[in-house]
Short mmCIF file of C-alpha atoms and ligand atoms in Angstrom, two decimals:
data_model
loop_
_atom_site.label_atom_id
_atom_site.label_comp_id
_atom_site.label_asym_id
_atom_site.label_seq_id
_atom_site.Cartn_x
_atom_site.Cartn_y
_atom_site.Cartn_z
CA MET A 38 -105.22 -220.74 69.33
CA ILE A 39 -107.68 -217.80 69.06
CA LEU A 40 -110.08 -217.88 66.03
CA THR A 41 -113.15 -215.31 66.30
CA PRO A 42 -115.60 -214.39 63.87
CA SER A 43 -114.06 -211.42 62.45
CA MET A 44 -110.60 -213.68 61.45
CA THR A 45 -113.27 -216.38 60.30
CA GLY A 46 -117.02 -214.84 59.10
CA ILE A 47 -119.29 -216.69 60.19
CA ALA A 48 -121.19 -219.95 58.69
CA SER A 49 -124.14 -218.80 56.99
CA PRO A 50 -126.33 -221.08 54.11
CA ASP A 51 -125.44 -217.55 52.03
CA PRO A 52 -121.81 -216.73 52.79
CA LEU A 53 -121.74 -214.24 50.10
CA GLN A 54 -124.40 -212.40 51.67
CA HIS A 55 -123.85 -213.03 55.34
CA ALA A 56 -120.18 -214.02 56.19
CA PHE A 57 -118.97 -210.88 57.68
CA LYS A 58 -121.34 -207.94 58.68
CA VAL A 59 -119.51 -205.47 56.39
CA LYS A 60 -116.35 -204.74 54.44
CA SER A 61 -114.39 -203.62 57.29
CA ALA A 62 -111.70 -201.04 55.41
CA PRO A 63 -110.56 -200.25 51.94
CA HIS A 64 -107.20 -202.25 52.05
CA ALA A 65 -105.64 -204.57 54.59
CA GLY A 66 -102.36 -204.16 56.39
CA ARG A 67 -100.68 -205.01 59.81
CA GLY A 68 -98.63 -203.18 62.33
CA GLY A 69 -95.06 -204.22 62.27
CA SER A 70 -93.18 -200.75 61.30
CA ARG A 71 -92.27 -197.60 63.33
CA PRO A 72 -91.97 -194.37 61.94
CA VAL A 73 -88.20 -193.22 61.62
CA PHE A 74 -86.66 -189.93 61.24
CA LEU A 75 -84.34 -189.65 58.50
CA GLU A 76 -80.94 -186.81 58.69
CA PRO A 77 -81.08 -184.73 55.58
CA GLN A 78 -77.54 -186.25 54.65
CA GLN A 79 -79.01 -189.89 54.79
CA TRP A 80 -81.85 -188.94 52.03
CA GLN A 81 -78.67 -187.63 50.10
CA GLN A 82 -77.11 -190.44 50.40
CA TRP A 83 -80.30 -193.03 49.96
CA TRP A 84 -80.52 -191.31 46.52
CA GLN A 85 -76.93 -192.03 45.82
CA GLN A 86 -77.31 -195.71 46.26
CA PRO A 87 -78.59 -198.44 43.89
CA SER A 88 -81.90 -200.40 44.44
CA GLN A 89 -81.76 -203.45 45.27
CA ALA A 90 -85.80 -204.13 44.20
CA SER A 91 -86.46 -206.48 41.29
CA GLU A 92 -89.47 -204.67 40.33
CA ARG A 93 -90.08 -201.47 40.98
CA ALA A 94 -92.75 -198.07 40.15
CA LEU A 95 -93.24 -194.67 40.32
CA TYR A 96 -96.11 -193.24 41.90
CA ILE A 97 -97.05 -189.15 41.33
CA HIS A 98 -99.41 -187.46 42.90
CA ILE A 99 -101.91 -184.63 41.58
CA PRO A 100 -103.42 -183.79 44.40
CA PHE A 101 -106.67 -181.30 42.61
CA CYS A 102 -110.52 -181.74 41.83
CA ARG A 103 -113.02 -179.35 40.30
CA LYS A 104 -115.26 -180.63 42.90
CA ARG A 105 -115.87 -182.87 45.74
CA CYS A 106 -118.04 -185.89 44.86
CA SER A 107 -120.37 -187.22 47.54
CA PHE A 108 -118.78 -190.52 47.86
CA CYS A 109 -115.24 -189.48 47.99
CA ASN A 110 -112.76 -188.36 49.99
CA PHE A 111 -109.87 -187.67 48.14
CA PHE A 112 -110.37 -184.20 47.50
CA GLU A 113 -107.67 -182.22 48.68
CA ASN A 114 -107.14 -179.15 47.02
CA GLY A 115 -109.77 -176.91 44.39
CA THR A 116 -108.60 -177.42 40.66
CA ASN A 117 -106.95 -173.81 40.03
CA PRO A 118 -104.54 -173.05 36.84
CA GLU A 119 -102.19 -170.63 38.86
CA ARG A 120 -101.94 -173.32 41.86
CA ILE A 121 -101.87 -176.24 39.30
CA SER A 122 -98.81 -174.64 37.10
CA ARG A 123 -97.08 -173.25 40.54
CA TYR A 124 -97.75 -177.48 41.49
CA ILE A 125 -95.99 -178.93 38.16
CA LYS A 126 -93.07 -176.80 37.82
CA ASN A 127 -91.91 -178.00 41.22
CA LEU A 128 -93.24 -181.45 40.87
CA THR A 129 -91.03 -181.69 37.33
CA GLU A 130 -88.46 -180.02 38.28
CA GLN A 131 -88.08 -182.67 41.51
CA LEU A 132 -88.67 -185.41 38.79
CA HIS A 133 -85.38 -184.29 36.57
CA ILE A 134 -83.12 -184.20 39.70
CA ALA A 135 -84.48 -187.40 40.73
CA ALA A 136 -84.37 -189.06 37.35
CA ASP A 137 -80.75 -188.45 37.38
CA THR A 138 -79.74 -190.28 40.55
CA PRO A 139 -77.52 -193.69 40.95
CA LEU A 140 -81.21 -194.58 42.51
CA ALA A 141 -83.02 -194.08 39.92
CA GLN A 142 -80.89 -194.87 36.91
CA SER A 143 -79.86 -198.29 38.78
CA ARG A 144 -82.83 -200.46 37.18
CA GLY A 145 -85.52 -200.42 34.95
CA PHE A 146 -89.19 -198.99 36.10
CA ASN A 147 -91.68 -201.18 35.48
CA THR A 148 -94.81 -199.31 35.74
CA VAL A 149 -95.81 -195.53 36.26
CA TYR A 150 -98.98 -194.52 38.21
CA VAL A 151 -99.99 -190.32 37.97
CA GLY A 152 -103.07 -190.52 40.37
CA GLY A 153 -105.13 -188.33 42.08
CA GLY A 154 -107.38 -186.40 42.66
CA THR A 155 -107.79 -185.71 39.51
CA PRO A 156 -104.36 -185.90 36.94
CA THR A 157 -106.82 -185.18 34.28
CA ASP A 158 -107.66 -181.63 35.53
CA ILE A 159 -103.91 -180.48 34.74
CA SER A 160 -103.57 -178.93 31.39
CA SER A 161 -102.92 -180.22 28.09
CA ASP A 162 -99.35 -178.56 28.18
CA GLU A 163 -98.65 -179.66 31.73
CA VAL A 164 -99.44 -183.51 30.60
CA LYS A 165 -97.00 -182.96 28.18
CA GLN A 166 -94.51 -181.74 30.77
CA LEU A 167 -95.03 -184.49 33.01
CA GLY A 168 -94.62 -187.51 30.19
CA GLU A 169 -91.41 -186.00 29.28
CA ALA A 170 -90.37 -186.04 32.84
CA ILE A 171 -91.37 -189.68 33.28
CA SER A 172 -89.68 -190.29 29.88
CA ARG A 173 -86.26 -189.53 31.66
CA PHE A 174 -86.14 -192.59 34.26
CA PRO A 175 -85.22 -195.58 32.75
CA LEU A 176 -88.34 -197.30 32.10
CA VAL A 177 -88.17 -201.25 30.83
CA GLU A 178 -89.60 -202.03 27.75
CA ASN A 179 -93.33 -201.37 27.24
CA ALA A 180 -93.43 -200.20 30.56
CA GLU A 181 -97.21 -199.13 31.70
CA VAL A 182 -97.88 -195.74 31.98
CA THR A 183 -101.01 -194.69 33.54
CA LEU A 184 -102.90 -191.66 33.94
CA GLU A 185 -105.85 -191.35 36.06
CA GLY A 186 -108.49 -188.87 35.88
CA ARG A 187 -111.87 -188.15 34.57
CA LEU A 188 -113.53 -187.84 31.43
CA ASN A 189 -115.32 -184.39 31.62
CA GLY A 190 -112.15 -182.02 30.56
CA PHE A 191 -110.05 -184.74 29.11
CA ASP A 192 -110.35 -183.26 25.74
CA ASP A 193 -108.82 -183.76 22.39
CA ASP A 194 -105.96 -181.92 22.69
CA LYS A 195 -104.91 -183.48 26.31
CA TRP A 196 -105.31 -187.43 24.77
CA HIS A 197 -102.82 -186.30 22.02
CA ASN A 198 -100.01 -184.61 24.08
CA ALA A 199 -100.57 -187.80 26.65
CA THR A 200 -100.60 -190.67 24.12
CA ALA A 201 -97.79 -188.87 22.21
CA ASN A 202 -95.73 -188.40 25.30
CA GLY A 203 -96.02 -191.97 26.79
CA PHE A 204 -99.19 -192.19 28.70
CA ASN A 205 -100.21 -195.97 27.52
CA ARG A 206 -103.04 -196.74 29.89
CA PHE A 207 -105.75 -194.27 31.33
CA SER A 208 -107.74 -195.31 34.40
CA PHE A 209 -111.32 -192.82 34.03
CA GLY A 210 -113.75 -192.53 37.49
CA VAL A 211 -116.99 -192.97 35.46
CA GLN A 212 -118.65 -194.58 38.66
CA SER A 213 -122.23 -194.76 37.46
CA PHE A 214 -123.38 -194.24 33.66
CA ASP A 215 -126.73 -193.20 35.04
CA THR A 216 -127.00 -190.00 34.78
CA GLN A 217 -129.20 -189.16 37.76
CA VAL A 218 -127.16 -191.08 40.13
CA ARG A 219 -123.99 -189.65 38.58
CA GLN A 220 -125.47 -186.05 38.85
CA ALA A 221 -126.63 -186.40 42.40
CA ALA A 222 -123.02 -188.05 43.45
CA GLY A 223 -121.93 -184.26 42.08
CA ARG A 224 -120.49 -185.37 39.02
CA PHE A 225 -120.85 -183.67 35.66
CA ASP A 226 -121.75 -185.51 32.49
CA ASP A 227 -124.48 -187.32 31.41
CA LYS A 228 -124.31 -191.00 30.11
CA ASP A 229 -124.51 -190.38 26.27
CA PHE A 230 -121.42 -188.12 26.45
CA LEU A 231 -119.42 -191.18 28.75
CA LEU A 232 -120.70 -193.46 26.30
CA ASN A 233 -119.23 -191.67 23.17
CA ARG A 234 -115.99 -190.38 24.51
CA LEU A 235 -115.15 -193.79 25.61
CA GLN A 236 -116.11 -195.47 22.25
CA GLN A 237 -113.87 -192.97 20.79
CA LEU A 238 -110.82 -193.46 23.10
CA SER A 239 -111.17 -197.70 22.96
CA GLN A 240 -110.68 -197.18 19.41
CA HIS A 241 -106.84 -196.49 19.91
CA PRO A 242 -104.07 -199.06 18.64
CA SER A 243 -102.76 -199.81 21.81
CA ALA A 244 -103.82 -197.56 24.81
CA SER A 245 -105.74 -199.01 27.33
CA ILE A 246 -108.44 -197.58 28.55
CA VAL A 247 -109.80 -198.87 32.02
CA ILE A 248 -113.05 -197.31 34.06
CA ASP A 249 -114.30 -197.27 37.96
CA LEU A 250 -117.36 -198.44 38.89
CA ILE A 251 -118.69 -197.70 42.37
CA PHE A 252 -121.73 -200.13 43.70
CA GLY A 253 -124.05 -198.85 46.13
CA LEU A 254 -124.24 -195.17 45.60
CA PRO A 255 -127.33 -193.52 46.55
CA GLY A 256 -130.45 -194.09 43.77
CA GLN A 257 -128.65 -197.20 42.03
CA THR A 258 -130.83 -199.51 41.76
CA LEU A 259 -130.21 -203.25 41.08
CA ASP A 260 -131.72 -202.43 37.81
CA ILE A 261 -129.48 -199.24 37.46
CA TRP A 262 -126.78 -201.39 38.09
CA GLN A 263 -127.39 -203.92 35.71
CA GLN A 264 -127.86 -201.05 33.08
CA ASP A 265 -124.03 -199.67 34.35
CA LEU A 266 -122.49 -203.35 33.56
CA GLN A 267 -124.14 -203.45 30.13
CA ALA A 268 -122.54 -199.91 29.71
CA VAL A 269 -119.07 -201.00 30.00
CA ILE A 270 -119.37 -203.49 27.65
CA ASP A 271 -121.21 -201.11 25.30
CA SER A 272 -118.25 -198.43 25.69
CA GLY A 273 -115.59 -200.51 24.30
CA VAL A 274 -113.16 -200.18 26.99
CA HIS A 275 -110.71 -202.55 27.98
CA GLY A 276 -111.24 -203.33 31.75
CA VAL A 277 -113.40 -201.88 34.46
CA ASP A 278 -113.06 -202.21 38.33
CA LEU A 279 -115.94 -202.45 40.78
CA TYR A 280 -115.97 -201.21 43.76
CA GLN A 281 -118.44 -201.34 46.67
CA LEU A 282 -118.71 -198.10 48.27
CA ILE A 283 -117.12 -197.11 51.06
CA GLY A 284 -118.96 -195.31 54.41
CA LEU A 285 -116.05 -192.76 54.53
CA SER A 286 -115.93 -190.24 57.34
CA GLY A 287 -116.09 -186.75 55.86
CA THR A 288 -118.04 -187.63 52.80
CA ARG A 289 -121.58 -186.16 52.35
CA ILE A 290 -122.82 -189.21 51.74
CA GLU A 291 -121.61 -190.45 55.55
CA HIS A 292 -122.87 -186.91 57.16
CA ALA A 293 -126.67 -187.52 55.70
CA ARG A 294 -126.14 -191.19 56.73
CA GLU A 295 -125.61 -189.94 59.74
CA LYS A 296 -128.50 -188.07 60.32
CA GLY A 297 -130.73 -190.76 58.87
CA LYS A 298 -130.82 -189.69 55.20
CA ILE A 299 -130.29 -190.93 52.05
CA LEU A 300 -128.35 -188.58 49.02
CA GLY A 301 -131.01 -190.16 46.69
CA THR A 302 -131.90 -188.91 43.22
CA ALA A 303 -135.09 -187.91 42.23
CA LEU A 304 -136.18 -190.64 40.95
CA SER A 305 -135.23 -193.04 43.97
CA GLU A 306 -133.91 -192.95 47.22
CA PHE A 307 -132.98 -196.45 47.24
CA GLN A 308 -129.48 -197.14 48.88
CA ALA A 309 -128.40 -200.79 48.80
CA ASP A 310 -127.66 -202.48 51.85
CA SER A 311 -124.41 -204.54 52.39
CA GLN A 312 -126.55 -207.82 51.08
CA THR A 313 -127.69 -206.02 48.11
CA ARG A 314 -123.96 -204.94 47.19
CA ALA A 315 -123.33 -208.75 47.66
CA ASN A 316 -125.37 -209.49 45.44
CA MET A 317 -124.36 -206.36 42.92
CA TYR A 318 -121.32 -207.63 42.77
CA ALA A 319 -122.22 -211.20 42.15
CA SER A 320 -124.00 -209.79 39.03
CA GLY A 321 -120.80 -208.05 37.86
CA ALA A 322 -118.81 -211.11 38.41
CA HIS A 323 -121.35 -213.45 36.22
CA HIS A 324 -121.69 -210.34 33.49
CA PHE A 325 -117.88 -209.98 32.91
CA GLU A 326 -117.14 -213.55 33.13
CA ALA A 327 -119.93 -214.46 31.11
CA GLN A 328 -118.78 -211.93 28.01
CA ASN A 329 -115.51 -214.00 28.49
CA TRP A 330 -113.70 -211.20 30.10
CA GLN A 331 -110.91 -212.44 32.14
CA ARG A 332 -110.57 -211.71 35.82
CA LEU A 333 -107.54 -209.89 37.35
CA SER A 334 -108.16 -209.44 40.68
CA SER A 335 -111.32 -209.80 43.15
CA CYS A 336 -112.53 -206.45 41.40
CA HIS A 337 -110.89 -206.06 38.29
CA TRP A 338 -111.50 -207.71 34.76
CA ARG A 339 -110.05 -207.33 31.20
CA ARG A 340 -111.77 -207.82 28.15
CA ASP A 341 -108.24 -208.57 26.27
CA SER A 342 -104.64 -208.40 27.02
CA ARG A 343 -104.06 -204.82 26.41
CA GLU A 344 -105.01 -204.54 29.60
CA ARG A 345 -102.43 -205.48 32.49
CA SER A 346 -103.10 -203.25 35.23
CA ILE A 347 -99.37 -204.05 36.31
CA TYR A 348 -99.25 -200.80 38.83
CA ASN A 349 -101.81 -202.25 41.10
CA SER A 350 -100.97 -205.81 41.04
CA LEU A 351 -97.08 -205.08 41.84
CA ALA A 352 -98.37 -202.56 44.50
CA LYS A 353 -99.68 -205.18 46.16
CA SER A 354 -96.55 -207.17 46.37
CA GLY A 355 -94.76 -204.75 48.20
CA ILE A 356 -92.29 -203.56 45.34
CA GLU A 357 -90.43 -200.29 45.58
CA ILE A 358 -91.98 -197.46 45.00
CA LEU A 359 -90.90 -193.86 44.47
CA PRO A 360 -93.32 -191.17 45.38
CA PHE A 361 -93.41 -187.64 44.02
CA GLY A 362 -95.91 -184.82 44.83
CA ALA A 363 -98.10 -183.70 48.03
CA GLY A 364 -99.63 -187.17 49.55
CA ALA A 365 -97.81 -189.34 47.37
CA GLY A 366 -96.86 -192.67 48.93
CA GLY A 367 -95.05 -195.46 48.16
CA SER A 368 -91.60 -197.48 49.70
CA ILE A 369 -87.93 -196.26 49.43
CA HIS A 370 -84.96 -198.75 49.98
CA GLY A 371 -87.93 -200.95 51.75
CA HIS A 372 -89.02 -198.10 54.31
CA GLY A 373 -92.48 -197.37 53.96
CA CYS A 374 -93.03 -193.31 53.12
CA MET A 375 -96.24 -191.09 52.69
CA ASN A 376 -95.67 -187.78 51.54
CA ALA A 377 -97.67 -184.82 53.72
CA ARG A 378 -101.18 -183.51 52.10
CA ASP A 379 -100.18 -179.95 53.11
CA LEU A 380 -99.62 -178.35 49.78
CA LYS A 381 -98.26 -175.36 51.42
CA LYS A 382 -95.88 -176.58 53.22
CA TRP A 383 -94.64 -179.42 50.16
CA HIS A 384 -93.89 -175.70 48.35
CA GLN A 385 -92.55 -174.34 51.65
CA ALA A 386 -89.87 -177.42 51.19
CA HIS A 387 -89.03 -176.98 47.57
CA ASP A 388 -88.75 -172.40 48.08
CA GLU A 389 -86.40 -173.22 51.16
CA ALA A 390 -84.77 -175.73 48.86
CA SER A 391 -83.90 -174.11 45.93
CA SER A 392 -83.16 -170.32 47.72
CA PRO A 393 -79.57 -168.75 46.54
CA ASN A 394 -78.33 -169.00 50.04
CA GLU A 395 -79.13 -173.07 50.27
CA ARG A 396 -77.99 -173.44 47.60
CA ILE A 397 -74.34 -171.83 48.43
CA THR A 398 -74.22 -173.79 51.46
CA ASP A 399 -74.97 -177.41 50.15
CA ASP A 400 -74.56 -177.78 46.86
CA SER A 401 -75.49 -181.35 46.73
CA LYS A 402 -79.13 -180.73 47.28
CA ALA A 403 -79.20 -180.76 43.75
CA ASN A 404 -78.23 -184.46 44.05
CA ALA A 405 -81.43 -185.65 45.61
CA PRO A 406 -85.17 -184.34 45.44
CA VAL A 407 -86.26 -182.12 48.15
CA GLN A 408 -86.93 -184.18 51.40
CA VAL A 409 -90.51 -183.22 51.83
CA PRO A 410 -92.42 -183.41 55.29
CA GLY A 411 -94.18 -186.75 55.58
CA MET A 412 -93.81 -190.09 57.66
CA LEU A 413 -91.46 -192.65 56.97
CA MET A 414 -91.54 -196.07 58.35
CA SER A 415 -89.04 -198.60 59.19
CA PRO A 416 -88.72 -201.49 56.75
CA ASN A 417 -91.93 -203.93 57.52
CA PRO A 418 -90.34 -207.24 58.77
CA SER A 419 -92.81 -209.38 57.24
CA ALA A 420 -93.11 -207.25 54.09
CA SER A 421 -92.41 -210.33 51.45
CA LEU A 422 -94.68 -212.65 53.70
CA ASP A 423 -97.75 -210.02 53.79
CA ALA A 424 -97.11 -209.62 49.99
CA ILE A 425 -97.49 -213.36 49.31
CA PHE A 426 -100.99 -213.13 51.77
CA LYS A 427 -102.41 -209.91 49.88
CA ARG A 428 -101.49 -210.82 46.64
CA GLY A 429 -102.74 -214.16 46.70
CA LEU A 430 -105.95 -213.15 48.63
CA ASP A 431 -105.95 -210.36 46.11
CA SER A 432 -106.00 -212.31 43.20
CA GLY A 433 -108.45 -215.19 44.65
CA GLN A 434 -105.63 -217.82 44.77
CA LEU A 435 -102.95 -218.34 47.17
CA ASP A 436 -100.47 -220.21 46.11
CA LEU A 437 -99.31 -222.31 49.30
CA ASN A 438 -95.80 -223.34 47.99
CA LEU A 439 -94.75 -219.84 48.14
CA LEU A 440 -95.10 -220.24 52.26
CA GLN A 441 -92.91 -221.73 54.47
CA SER A 442 -94.20 -225.14 55.54
CA SER A 443 -94.60 -224.12 59.23
CA MET A 444 -96.62 -221.31 58.27
CA ALA A 445 -99.08 -222.79 55.97
CA LEU A 446 -99.52 -225.57 58.79
CA HIS A 447 -99.86 -222.81 61.81
CA LEU A 448 -102.77 -220.81 59.37
CA THR A 449 -104.62 -224.39 58.68
CA PRO A 450 -107.18 -224.00 61.46
CA LEU A 451 -108.38 -220.71 59.95
CA PHE A 452 -108.03 -221.66 56.37
CA ASN A 453 -110.10 -224.72 57.53
CA ALA A 454 -112.71 -222.29 59.01
CA TRP A 455 -112.88 -220.09 55.60
CA ARG A 456 -113.47 -223.38 54.01
CA ALA A 457 -116.53 -224.41 56.71
CA ASN A 458 -117.95 -220.91 56.23
CA GLY A 459 -117.99 -220.90 51.89
CA LEU A 460 -115.17 -218.67 51.69
CA ALA A 461 -112.35 -220.89 50.51
CA GLU A 462 -111.48 -223.99 48.62
CA LEU A 463 -108.55 -225.78 49.69
CA THR A 464 -106.53 -228.11 47.26
CA GLN A 465 -103.37 -229.79 48.10
CA ASN A 466 -101.29 -226.98 47.47
CA GLN A 467 -103.77 -224.14 46.84
CA LEU A 468 -106.10 -221.58 48.41
CA ASN A 469 -109.21 -220.64 46.19
CA LEU A 470 -111.64 -218.28 47.04
CA THR A 471 -115.29 -219.20 46.41
CA LEU A 472 -116.96 -215.93 44.89
CA ALA A 473 -117.75 -215.02 48.41
CA GLY A 474 -114.10 -215.16 49.68
CA ARG A 475 -113.36 -212.93 46.28
CA PHE A 476 -116.44 -210.22 47.80
CA TRP A 477 -115.13 -210.71 51.48
CA ASN A 478 -111.47 -210.80 50.73
CA VAL A 479 -110.53 -207.56 52.16
CA ASN A 480 -112.08 -208.98 55.33
CA MET A 481 -110.14 -212.21 55.29
CA GLN A 482 -106.73 -210.39 54.73
CA THR A 483 -107.56 -208.27 57.40
CA GLY A 484 -108.68 -211.72 59.65
CA LEU A 485 -105.34 -213.12 58.42
CA PHE A 486 -103.45 -210.30 59.99
CA GLU A 487 -105.28 -210.16 63.13
CA PHE A 488 -104.80 -214.19 63.44
CA LEU A 489 -101.27 -213.93 63.17
CA ALA A 490 -101.28 -210.95 65.78
CA GLU A 491 -102.90 -213.21 67.94
CA ASN A 492 -101.22 -216.46 67.64
CA PRO A 493 -97.87 -215.44 66.28
CA LEU A 494 -95.80 -218.09 64.92
CA GLN A 495 -93.09 -219.01 67.22
CA PRO A 496 -89.74 -218.60 64.93
CA LYS A 497 -88.04 -221.62 64.23
CA THR A 498 -84.33 -222.88 63.89
CA SER A 499 -83.13 -222.60 60.28
CA HIS A 500 -82.82 -226.37 60.16
CA GLN A 501 -86.31 -226.47 60.78
CA GLN A 502 -87.58 -224.23 58.13
CA THR A 503 -88.47 -226.03 54.83
CA HIS A 504 -90.30 -224.95 51.75
CA SER A 505 -92.29 -228.06 50.93
CA PRO A 506 -96.11 -228.23 49.11
CA HIS A 507 -98.37 -228.93 52.13
CA ALA A 508 -100.89 -231.70 52.61
CA ILE A 509 -103.50 -229.65 55.21
CA ALA A 510 -106.68 -230.04 52.81
CA SER A 511 -108.63 -232.24 54.89
C1 SAM B 824 -108.43 -191.35 44.11
S1 SAM B 824 -110.33 -191.63 42.96
C2 SAM B 824 -109.91 -190.65 41.68
C3 SAM B 824 -110.74 -190.96 40.40
C4 SAM B 824 -111.04 -189.64 39.43
N1 SAM B 824 -110.41 -188.32 40.17
C5 SAM B 824 -112.44 -189.38 39.24
O1 SAM B 824 -113.32 -188.21 39.46
O2 SAM B 824 -113.12 -190.32 38.60
C6 SAM B 824 -110.36 -193.23 42.58
C7 SAM B 824 -111.37 -193.98 42.63
O3 SAM B 824 -111.80 -194.32 44.19
C8 SAM B 824 -113.05 -194.87 44.01
N2 SAM B 824 -113.38 -194.01 45.30
C9 SAM B 824 -113.97 -192.96 45.68
N3 SAM B 824 -114.57 -193.24 46.84
C10 SAM B 824 -114.92 -194.49 46.92
C11 SAM B 824 -115.60 -194.96 48.43
N4 SAM B 824 -116.31 -194.37 48.69
N5 SAM B 824 -116.05 -196.19 47.85
C12 SAM B 824 -115.67 -196.75 47.00
N6 SAM B 824 -114.90 -196.61 45.87
C13 SAM B 824 -114.22 -195.17 46.05
C14 SAM B 824 -113.86 -194.39 42.77
O4 SAM B 824 -114.43 -195.37 41.96
C15 SAM B 824 -112.81 -193.89 41.98
O5 SAM B 824 -112.73 -193.89 40.68
S1 SF4 B 825 -113.97 -189.10 42.94
FE1 SF4 B 825 -112.10 -188.31 41.80
S2 SF4 B 825 -112.86 -185.80 41.55
FE2 SF4 B 825 -114.61 -186.63 42.96
S3 SF4 B 825 -113.67 -185.88 44.86
FE3 SF4 B 825 -112.56 -188.09 44.71
S4 SF4 B 825 -110.68 -187.75 43.59
FE4 SF4 B 825 -111.91 -185.53 43.45
#
């Protein structure tokens, strides 16, 4: 049995600060899938087949931003009205075609996420067009429909068109309310503007307003972080995500770090190290829980039940997600798919598919959206097991009854090491992450997948497998 510190963390009097050295990656995952090539006819057939999924989503990607923020590497294309309008035209055409297919019509969609980039940078009329296109899909009653973006440029006109056309959840990147910190990170607005606008939007009778904050930005001292946390409460929003700054390659922050510099503010060169970020996470968790906010995942809290976070929670369960747009990712008939980011090639695929010659030679093209360049993966053989691990560890509670008893027993050494290192508590049927475990949960997920790769569980014959409660707490 191979057990390494990258799986278990290390023993420390302060596991929150020291169980691991640094957050390993934004998300955990494991291999097991390989790229597959799909013939155009097979792609057509896919859209004629009903879905086998019990829950599913649409993901629509809007790959434009007005400015590259210092911490982010999601920037793909600069915002430009003509460029966006061409993109939205092709995108909505494809959504209309897809919505009529047997695959789309075969079952309801629980949630829709329009993400980016900065979807709020599209025009008010385009928000309406997108809302109308989404409404052609069979959404379940009270489905969650999210528009992601930022407050800057999201004027009353866009807001009214969005709420009037089906959007009922808004996820705005705030990052930090502190004017100096946010402007040093490349953001436009000051704290007063953000607070006023969020207070206005949060008055809506039913829409859920949620915001993202990052802890660890240059210039963001512990004091400023406390003020950020208080500003969340003052803003009246219904939910918040607290993300630890990840040093993403290609960002301005990383370039500066490689040269031994910090992109601080005029007032401060401070940049929290991993231990300080751990404390920032803990103060965030205490802050919201002291105000009776409910924790929905390791990094997401809600003020009340209006906020549901359905997309984020289902996406971790490996559900079917039909992806649309350049750079969109999802899963169709169990195959992971990632559309290429290259906008030019994405448009080319549409132009070719809608050229008169193509239409005459192949009428069936209109029965499926265009197959755009990208990657398709074979179904992950352990998708449902991985979903149990990811969802459980991300929520902070892994229900051991969901595992086969042989798997729960196999993982006992790892679970015991996590417990010894202050990352988890074990009961008869449940593994509960401590505050430290929730902070390090992505490392733990990565560690668990590494453990299974190093110590594969030998398959048993079917009569040896049982589902039963497990007496593994020792
Ligand atoms: C894809 S971005 C879209 C947000 C939106 N365009 C905006 O400008 O606010 C989604 C979120 O990812 C988070 N994010 C981006 N870069 C990050 C990083 N390096 N570390 C942690 N979180 C990051 C930010 O909180 C951001 O709001
Ligand atoms: S934070 Fe938003 S606006 Fe800034 S680069 Fe990333 S996606 Fe674009």
